[in-house]
mmCIF file of C-alpha atoms and ligand atoms in Angstrom:
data_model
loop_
_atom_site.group_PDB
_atom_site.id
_atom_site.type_symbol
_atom_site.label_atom_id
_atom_site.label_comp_id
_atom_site.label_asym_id
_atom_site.label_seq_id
_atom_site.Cartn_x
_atom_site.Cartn_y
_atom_site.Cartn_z
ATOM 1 C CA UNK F 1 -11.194 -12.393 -9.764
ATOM 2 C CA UNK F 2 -8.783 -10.999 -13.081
ATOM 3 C CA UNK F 3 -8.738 -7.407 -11.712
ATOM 4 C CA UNK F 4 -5.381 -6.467 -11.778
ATOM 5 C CA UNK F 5 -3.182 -6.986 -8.320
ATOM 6 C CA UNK F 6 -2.648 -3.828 -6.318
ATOM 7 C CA UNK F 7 -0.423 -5.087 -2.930
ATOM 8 C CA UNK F 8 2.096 -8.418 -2.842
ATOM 9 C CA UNK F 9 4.710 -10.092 -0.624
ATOM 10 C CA UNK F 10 6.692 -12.534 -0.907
ATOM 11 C CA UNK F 11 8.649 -14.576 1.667
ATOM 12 C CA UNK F 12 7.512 -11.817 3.891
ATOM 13 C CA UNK F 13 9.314 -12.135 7.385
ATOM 14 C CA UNK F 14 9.116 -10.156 10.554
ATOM 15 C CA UNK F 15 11.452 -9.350 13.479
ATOM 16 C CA UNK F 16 10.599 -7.786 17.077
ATOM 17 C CA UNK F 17 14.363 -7.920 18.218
ATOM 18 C CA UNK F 18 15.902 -11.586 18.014
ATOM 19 C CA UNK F 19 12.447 -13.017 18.108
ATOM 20 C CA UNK F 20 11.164 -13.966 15.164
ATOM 21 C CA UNK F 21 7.001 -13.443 14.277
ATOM 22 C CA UNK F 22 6.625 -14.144 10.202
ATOM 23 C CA UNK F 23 8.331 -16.640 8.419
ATOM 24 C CA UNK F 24 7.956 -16.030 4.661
ATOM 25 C CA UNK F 25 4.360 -14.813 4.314
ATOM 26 C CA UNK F 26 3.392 -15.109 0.277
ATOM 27 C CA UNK F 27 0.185 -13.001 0.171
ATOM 28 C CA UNK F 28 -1.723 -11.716 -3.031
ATOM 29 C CA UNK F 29 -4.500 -8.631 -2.905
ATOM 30 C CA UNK F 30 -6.655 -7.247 -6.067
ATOM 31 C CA UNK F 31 -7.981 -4.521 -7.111
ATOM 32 C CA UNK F 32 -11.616 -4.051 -5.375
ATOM 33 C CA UNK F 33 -11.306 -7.357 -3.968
ATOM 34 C CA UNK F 34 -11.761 -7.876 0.104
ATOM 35 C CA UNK F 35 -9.379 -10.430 1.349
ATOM 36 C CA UNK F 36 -9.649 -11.589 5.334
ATOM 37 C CA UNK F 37 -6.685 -13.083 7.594
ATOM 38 C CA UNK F 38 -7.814 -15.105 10.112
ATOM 39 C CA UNK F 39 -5.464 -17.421 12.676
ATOM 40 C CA UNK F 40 -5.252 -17.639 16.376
ATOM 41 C CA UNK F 41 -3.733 -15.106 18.599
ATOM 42 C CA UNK F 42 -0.224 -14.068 18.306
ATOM 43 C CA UNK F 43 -0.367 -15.609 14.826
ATOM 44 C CA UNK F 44 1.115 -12.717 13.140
ATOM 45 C CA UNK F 45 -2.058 -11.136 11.632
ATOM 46 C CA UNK F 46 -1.077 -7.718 12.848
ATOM 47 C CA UNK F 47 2.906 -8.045 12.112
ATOM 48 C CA UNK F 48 1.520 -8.838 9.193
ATOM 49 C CA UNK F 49 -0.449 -5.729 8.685
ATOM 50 C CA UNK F 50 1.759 -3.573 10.435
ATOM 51 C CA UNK F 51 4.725 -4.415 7.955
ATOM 52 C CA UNK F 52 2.224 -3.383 5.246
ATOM 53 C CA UNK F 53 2.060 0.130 7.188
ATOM 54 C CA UNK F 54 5.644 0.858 7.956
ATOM 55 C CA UNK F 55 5.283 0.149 11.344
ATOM 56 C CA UNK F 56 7.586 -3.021 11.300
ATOM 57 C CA UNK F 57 10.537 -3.423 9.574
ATOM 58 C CA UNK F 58 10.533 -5.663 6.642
ATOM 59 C CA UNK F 59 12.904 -6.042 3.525
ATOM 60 C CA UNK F 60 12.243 -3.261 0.448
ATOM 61 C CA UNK F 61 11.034 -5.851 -2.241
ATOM 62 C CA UNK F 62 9.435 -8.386 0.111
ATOM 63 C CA UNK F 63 6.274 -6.292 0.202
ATOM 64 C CA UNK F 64 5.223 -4.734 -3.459
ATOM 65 C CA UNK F 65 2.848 -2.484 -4.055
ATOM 66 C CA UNK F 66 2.157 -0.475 -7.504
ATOM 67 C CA UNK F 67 5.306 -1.697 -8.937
ATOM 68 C CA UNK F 68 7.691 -0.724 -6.249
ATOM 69 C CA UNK F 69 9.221 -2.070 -3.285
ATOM 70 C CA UNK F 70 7.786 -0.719 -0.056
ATOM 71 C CA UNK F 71 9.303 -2.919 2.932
ATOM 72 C CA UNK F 72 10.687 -0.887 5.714
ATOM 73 C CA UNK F 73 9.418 2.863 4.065
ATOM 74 C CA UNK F 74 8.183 5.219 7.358
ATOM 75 C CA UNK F 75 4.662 4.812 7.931
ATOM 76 C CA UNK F 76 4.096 8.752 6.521
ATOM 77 C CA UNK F 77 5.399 8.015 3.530
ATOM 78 C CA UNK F 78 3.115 4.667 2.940
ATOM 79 C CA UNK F 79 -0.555 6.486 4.007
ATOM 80 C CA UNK F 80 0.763 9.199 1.255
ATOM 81 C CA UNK F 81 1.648 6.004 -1.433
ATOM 82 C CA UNK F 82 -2.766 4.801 -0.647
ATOM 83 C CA UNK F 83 -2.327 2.517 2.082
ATOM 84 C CA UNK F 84 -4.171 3.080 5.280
ATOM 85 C CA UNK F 85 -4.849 1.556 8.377
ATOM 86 C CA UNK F 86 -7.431 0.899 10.855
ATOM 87 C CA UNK F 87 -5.957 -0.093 13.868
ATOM 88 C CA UNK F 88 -6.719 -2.457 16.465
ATOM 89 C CA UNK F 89 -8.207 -0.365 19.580
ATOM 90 C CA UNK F 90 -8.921 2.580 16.807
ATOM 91 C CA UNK F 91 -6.422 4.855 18.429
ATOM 92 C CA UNK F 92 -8.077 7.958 18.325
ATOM 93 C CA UNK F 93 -7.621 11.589 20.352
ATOM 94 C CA UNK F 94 -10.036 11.037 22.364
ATOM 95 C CA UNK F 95 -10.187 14.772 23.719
ATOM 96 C CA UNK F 96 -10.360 16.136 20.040
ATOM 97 C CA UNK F 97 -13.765 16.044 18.010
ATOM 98 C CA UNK F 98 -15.123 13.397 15.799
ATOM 99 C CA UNK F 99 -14.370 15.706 13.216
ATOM 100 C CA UNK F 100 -10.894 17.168 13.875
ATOM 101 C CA UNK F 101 -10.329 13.122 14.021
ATOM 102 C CA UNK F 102 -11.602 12.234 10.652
ATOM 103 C CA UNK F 103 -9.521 15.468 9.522
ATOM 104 C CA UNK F 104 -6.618 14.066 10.732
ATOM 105 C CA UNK F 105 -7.160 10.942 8.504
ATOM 106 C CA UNK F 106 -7.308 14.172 5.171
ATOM 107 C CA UNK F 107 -3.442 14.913 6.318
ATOM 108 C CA UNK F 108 -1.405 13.027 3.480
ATOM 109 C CA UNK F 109 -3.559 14.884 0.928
ATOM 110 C CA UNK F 110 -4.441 12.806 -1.489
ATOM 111 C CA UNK F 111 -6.771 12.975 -3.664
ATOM 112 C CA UNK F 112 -10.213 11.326 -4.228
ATOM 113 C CA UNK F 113 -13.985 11.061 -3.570
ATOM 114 C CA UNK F 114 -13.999 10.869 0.660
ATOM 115 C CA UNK F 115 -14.878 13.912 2.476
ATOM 116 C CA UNK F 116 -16.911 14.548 5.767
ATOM 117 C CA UNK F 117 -19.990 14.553 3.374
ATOM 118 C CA UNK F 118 -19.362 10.817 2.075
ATOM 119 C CA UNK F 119 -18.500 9.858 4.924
ATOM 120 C CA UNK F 120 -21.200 11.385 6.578
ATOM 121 C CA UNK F 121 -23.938 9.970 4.401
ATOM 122 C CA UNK F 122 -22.426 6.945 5.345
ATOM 123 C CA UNK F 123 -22.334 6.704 8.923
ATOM 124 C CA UNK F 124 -25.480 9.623 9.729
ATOM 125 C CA UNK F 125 -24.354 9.288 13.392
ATOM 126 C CA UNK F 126 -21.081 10.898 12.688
ATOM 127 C CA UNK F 127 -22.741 13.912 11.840
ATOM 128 C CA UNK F 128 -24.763 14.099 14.297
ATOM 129 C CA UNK F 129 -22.088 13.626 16.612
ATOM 130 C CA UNK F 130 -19.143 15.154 15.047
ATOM 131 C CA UNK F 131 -18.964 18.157 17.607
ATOM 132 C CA UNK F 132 -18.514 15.840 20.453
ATOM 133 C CA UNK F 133 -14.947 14.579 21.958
ATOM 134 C CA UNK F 134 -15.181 11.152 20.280
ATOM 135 C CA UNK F 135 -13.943 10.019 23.967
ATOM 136 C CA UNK F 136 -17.589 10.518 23.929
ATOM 137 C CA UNK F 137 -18.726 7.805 21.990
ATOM 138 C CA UNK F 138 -20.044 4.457 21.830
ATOM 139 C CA UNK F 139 -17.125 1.790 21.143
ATOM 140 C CA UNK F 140 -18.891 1.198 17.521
ATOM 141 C CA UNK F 141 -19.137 4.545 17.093
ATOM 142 C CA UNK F 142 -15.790 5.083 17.735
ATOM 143 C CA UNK F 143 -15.311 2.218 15.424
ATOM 144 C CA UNK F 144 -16.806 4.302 12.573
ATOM 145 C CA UNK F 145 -14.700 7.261 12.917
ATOM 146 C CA UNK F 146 -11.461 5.240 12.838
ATOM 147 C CA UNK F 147 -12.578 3.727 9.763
ATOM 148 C CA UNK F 148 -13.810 7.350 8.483
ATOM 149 C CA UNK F 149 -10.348 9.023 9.425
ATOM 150 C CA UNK F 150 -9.027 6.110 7.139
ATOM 151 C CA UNK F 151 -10.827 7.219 4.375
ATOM 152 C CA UNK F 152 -10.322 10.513 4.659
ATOM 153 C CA UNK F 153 -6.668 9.897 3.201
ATOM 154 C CA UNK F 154 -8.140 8.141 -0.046
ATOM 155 C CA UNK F 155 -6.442 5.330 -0.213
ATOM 156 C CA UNK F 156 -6.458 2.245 -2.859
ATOM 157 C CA UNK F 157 -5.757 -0.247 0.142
ATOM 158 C CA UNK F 158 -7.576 -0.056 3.322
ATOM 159 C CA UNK F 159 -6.225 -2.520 6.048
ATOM 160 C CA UNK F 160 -8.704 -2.861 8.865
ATOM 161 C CA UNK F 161 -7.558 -4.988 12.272
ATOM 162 C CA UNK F 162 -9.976 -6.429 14.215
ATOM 163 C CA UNK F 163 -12.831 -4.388 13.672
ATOM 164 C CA UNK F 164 -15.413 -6.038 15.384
ATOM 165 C CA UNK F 165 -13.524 -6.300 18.647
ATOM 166 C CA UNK F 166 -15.241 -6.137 21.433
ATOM 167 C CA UNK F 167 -18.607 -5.281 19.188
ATOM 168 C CA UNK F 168 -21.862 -5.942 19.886
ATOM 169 C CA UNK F 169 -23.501 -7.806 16.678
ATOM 170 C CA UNK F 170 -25.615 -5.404 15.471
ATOM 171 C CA UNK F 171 -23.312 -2.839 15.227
ATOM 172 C CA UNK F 172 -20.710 -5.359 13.576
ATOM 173 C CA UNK F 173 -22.954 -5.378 10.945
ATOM 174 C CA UNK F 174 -23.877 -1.977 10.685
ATOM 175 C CA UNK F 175 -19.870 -1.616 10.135
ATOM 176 C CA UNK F 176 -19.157 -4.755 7.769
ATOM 177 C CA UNK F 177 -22.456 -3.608 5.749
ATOM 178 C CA UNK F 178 -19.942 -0.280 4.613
ATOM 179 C CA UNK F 179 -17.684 -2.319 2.750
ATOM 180 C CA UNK F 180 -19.393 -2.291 -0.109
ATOM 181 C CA UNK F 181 -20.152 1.050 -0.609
ATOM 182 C CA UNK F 182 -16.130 1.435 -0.061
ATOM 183 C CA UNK F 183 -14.753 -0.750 -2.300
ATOM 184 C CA UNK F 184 -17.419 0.606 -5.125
ATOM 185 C CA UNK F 185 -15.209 2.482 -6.398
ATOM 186 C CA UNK F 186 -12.392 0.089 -6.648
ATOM 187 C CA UNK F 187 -10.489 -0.035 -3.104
ATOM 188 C CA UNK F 188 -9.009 -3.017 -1.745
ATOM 189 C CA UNK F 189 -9.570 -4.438 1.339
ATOM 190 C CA UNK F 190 -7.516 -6.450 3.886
ATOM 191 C CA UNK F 191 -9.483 -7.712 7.131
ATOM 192 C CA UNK F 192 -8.160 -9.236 10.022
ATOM 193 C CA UNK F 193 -10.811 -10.657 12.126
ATOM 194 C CA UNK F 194 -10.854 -13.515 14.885
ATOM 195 C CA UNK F 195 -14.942 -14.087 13.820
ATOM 196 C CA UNK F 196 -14.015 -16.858 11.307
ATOM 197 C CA UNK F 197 -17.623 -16.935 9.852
ATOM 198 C CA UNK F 198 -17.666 -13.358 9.513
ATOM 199 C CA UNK F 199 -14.198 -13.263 8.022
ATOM 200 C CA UNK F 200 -15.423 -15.739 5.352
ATOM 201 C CA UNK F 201 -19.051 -13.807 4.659
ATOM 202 C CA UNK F 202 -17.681 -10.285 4.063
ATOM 203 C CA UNK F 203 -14.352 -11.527 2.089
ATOM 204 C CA UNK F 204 -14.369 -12.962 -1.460
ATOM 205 C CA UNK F 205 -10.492 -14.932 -0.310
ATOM 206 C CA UNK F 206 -9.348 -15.596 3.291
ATOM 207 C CA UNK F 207 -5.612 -16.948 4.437
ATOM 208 C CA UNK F 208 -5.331 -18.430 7.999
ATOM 209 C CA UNK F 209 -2.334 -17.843 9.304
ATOM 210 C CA UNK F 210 -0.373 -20.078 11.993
ATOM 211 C CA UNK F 211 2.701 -19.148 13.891
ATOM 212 C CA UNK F 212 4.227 -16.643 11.660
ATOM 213 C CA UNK F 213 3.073 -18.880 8.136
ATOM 214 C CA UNK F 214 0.142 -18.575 6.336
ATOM 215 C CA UNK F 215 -1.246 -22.176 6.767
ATOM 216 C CA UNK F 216 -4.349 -22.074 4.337
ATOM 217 C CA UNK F 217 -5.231 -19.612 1.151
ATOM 218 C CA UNK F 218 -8.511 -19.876 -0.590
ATOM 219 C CA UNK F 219 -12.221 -18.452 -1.908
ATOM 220 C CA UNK F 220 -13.740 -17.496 0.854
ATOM 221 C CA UNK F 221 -16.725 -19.742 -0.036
ATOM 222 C CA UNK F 222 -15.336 -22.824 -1.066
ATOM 223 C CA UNK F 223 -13.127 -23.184 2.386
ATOM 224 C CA UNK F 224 -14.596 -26.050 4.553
ATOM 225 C CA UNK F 225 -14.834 -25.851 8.623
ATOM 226 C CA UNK F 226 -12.413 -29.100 8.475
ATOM 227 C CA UNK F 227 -9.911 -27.214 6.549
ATOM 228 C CA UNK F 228 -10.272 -24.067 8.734
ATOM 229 C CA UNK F 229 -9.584 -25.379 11.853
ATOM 230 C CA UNK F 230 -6.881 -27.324 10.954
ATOM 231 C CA UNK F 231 -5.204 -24.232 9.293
ATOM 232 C CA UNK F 232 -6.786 -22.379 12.749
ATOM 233 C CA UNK F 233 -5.266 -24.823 15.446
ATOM 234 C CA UNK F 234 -3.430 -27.455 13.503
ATOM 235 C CA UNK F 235 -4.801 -29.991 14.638
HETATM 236 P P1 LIG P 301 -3.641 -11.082 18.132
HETATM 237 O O1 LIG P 301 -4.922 -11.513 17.535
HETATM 238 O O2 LIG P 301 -3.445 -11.554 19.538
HETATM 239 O O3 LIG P 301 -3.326 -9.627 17.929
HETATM 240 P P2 LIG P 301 -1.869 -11.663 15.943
HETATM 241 O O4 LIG P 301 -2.162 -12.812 15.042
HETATM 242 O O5 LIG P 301 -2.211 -10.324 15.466
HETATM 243 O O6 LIG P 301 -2.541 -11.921 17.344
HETATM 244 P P3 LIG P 301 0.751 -10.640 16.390
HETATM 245 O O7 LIG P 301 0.268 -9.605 17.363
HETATM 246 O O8 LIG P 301 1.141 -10.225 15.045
HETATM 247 O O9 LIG P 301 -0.344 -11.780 16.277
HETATM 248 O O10 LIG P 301 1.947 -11.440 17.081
HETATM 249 C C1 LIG P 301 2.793 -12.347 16.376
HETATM 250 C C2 LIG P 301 3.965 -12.743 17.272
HETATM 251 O O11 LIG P 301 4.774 -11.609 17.507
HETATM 252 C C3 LIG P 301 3.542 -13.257 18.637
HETATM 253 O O12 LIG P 301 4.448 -14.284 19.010
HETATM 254 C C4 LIG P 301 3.708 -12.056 19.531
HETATM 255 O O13 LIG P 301 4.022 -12.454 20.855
HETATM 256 C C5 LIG P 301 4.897 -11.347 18.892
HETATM 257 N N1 LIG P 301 4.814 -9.896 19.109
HETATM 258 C C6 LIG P 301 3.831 -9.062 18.700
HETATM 259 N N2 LIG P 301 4.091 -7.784 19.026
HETATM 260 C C7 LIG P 301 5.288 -7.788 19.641
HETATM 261 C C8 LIG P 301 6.129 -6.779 20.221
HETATM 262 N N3 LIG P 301 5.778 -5.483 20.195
HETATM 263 N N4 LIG P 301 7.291 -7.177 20.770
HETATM 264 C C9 LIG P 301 7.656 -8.460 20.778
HETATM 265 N N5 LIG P 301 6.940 -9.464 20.251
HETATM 266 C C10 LIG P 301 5.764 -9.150 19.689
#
């Protein structure tokens, strides 16, 4: 893909206290490209994400994005900058409606094409729904309005974390068949998902990452199942 890059780091590393959980991640993501991390658990896939968010320190100019150095900014400022996130569990008000939740997502006013209608038209059962407590609903369709509350801030970067958790498989994909109406108009996505084959259907590039180091990179196509679980277990 030559669309220009949108998001970089570069000997990314990550701290909780003394201990340390990345160890120089060098990642690369594109304009309307989808790109999927994969690894084992507590192989830094959400650090990873959550340094992209603010949510974990990192150094200014080890995580570019548009030019600038973002490491470290507060999570607020970062949703307002395009990046959003849709985090693992969804974290959502549970006692508030589906849509006072997906307004939420419409709080660091940007600009752009989502709205309740978009969003609406893509996910009907949102609408139908979106006077209920979203404590209310299914686990996929909660799914679907933590992605929607996402969008609802317009971003150019949309990092999703584990969405199909806990999923059944038809509603996985009834989820993963969104992304391309969302990167249509030139998003970027970044998905973190434990479903290797899934990671490597709905991306177009996948890294695996492996104690805190990203121990493969490559198109999402040409990667074999030798080189994945090595990169996946190291063995
Ligand atoms: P999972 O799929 O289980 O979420 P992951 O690949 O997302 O795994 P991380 O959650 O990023 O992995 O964890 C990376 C490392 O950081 C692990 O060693 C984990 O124990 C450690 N870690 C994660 N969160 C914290 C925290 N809040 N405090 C201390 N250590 C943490």
């Amino acid at each position: 893909m030559n669309n220009p890059v949108v998001l970089t780091t570069h000997g990314l590393q990550a701290f909780y206290g003394d201990a340390q959980a990345l160890f120089g991640i060098d990642f690369e993501l594109r304009r309307g490209e989808v790109v999927a991390i994969i690894g084992a658990n507590g192989a830094g896939k959400s650090t990873f994400l959550k340094c992209l968010t603010g949510l974990v320190k990192a150094e200014r100019d080890a995580i570019r994005y548009a030019k600038e150095g973002i490491g470290g900014i507060p999570p607020g400022e970062i949703v307002k900058k395009g990046i959003a996130m849709v985090p693992e569990g969804r974290r959502l008000f549970p006692s508030l409606t589906v849509e006072e939740n997906l307004l939420m997502g419409a709080f660091a006013g940007r600009k752009g094409s989502w709205n309740l209608e978009r969003l609406f038209a893509m996910f009907p059962i949102l609408k139908e729904k979106r006077a209920l407590p979203s404590g209310a609903l299914s686990g996929g369709q909660q799914q679907m309005v933590a992605i929607g509350r996402a969008l609802m801030s317009n971003p150019d970067v949309l990092l999703c974390d584990e969405l199909s958790l806990g999923l059944a498989p038809i509603v996985i994909k009834e989820i993963y068949d969104a992304l391309p109406s969302i990167i249509g108009d030139g998003m970027s996505v970044v998905v973190v998902e434990q479903d290797v084959s899934l990671a490597q259907q709905v991306s177009q590039r996948v890294y695996c990452y492996q104690e805190g180091r990203v121990s493969l990179e490559g198109a999402s196509q040409s990667l074999t199942r030798e080189q994945i679980s090595e990169a996946y277990f190291g063995v």
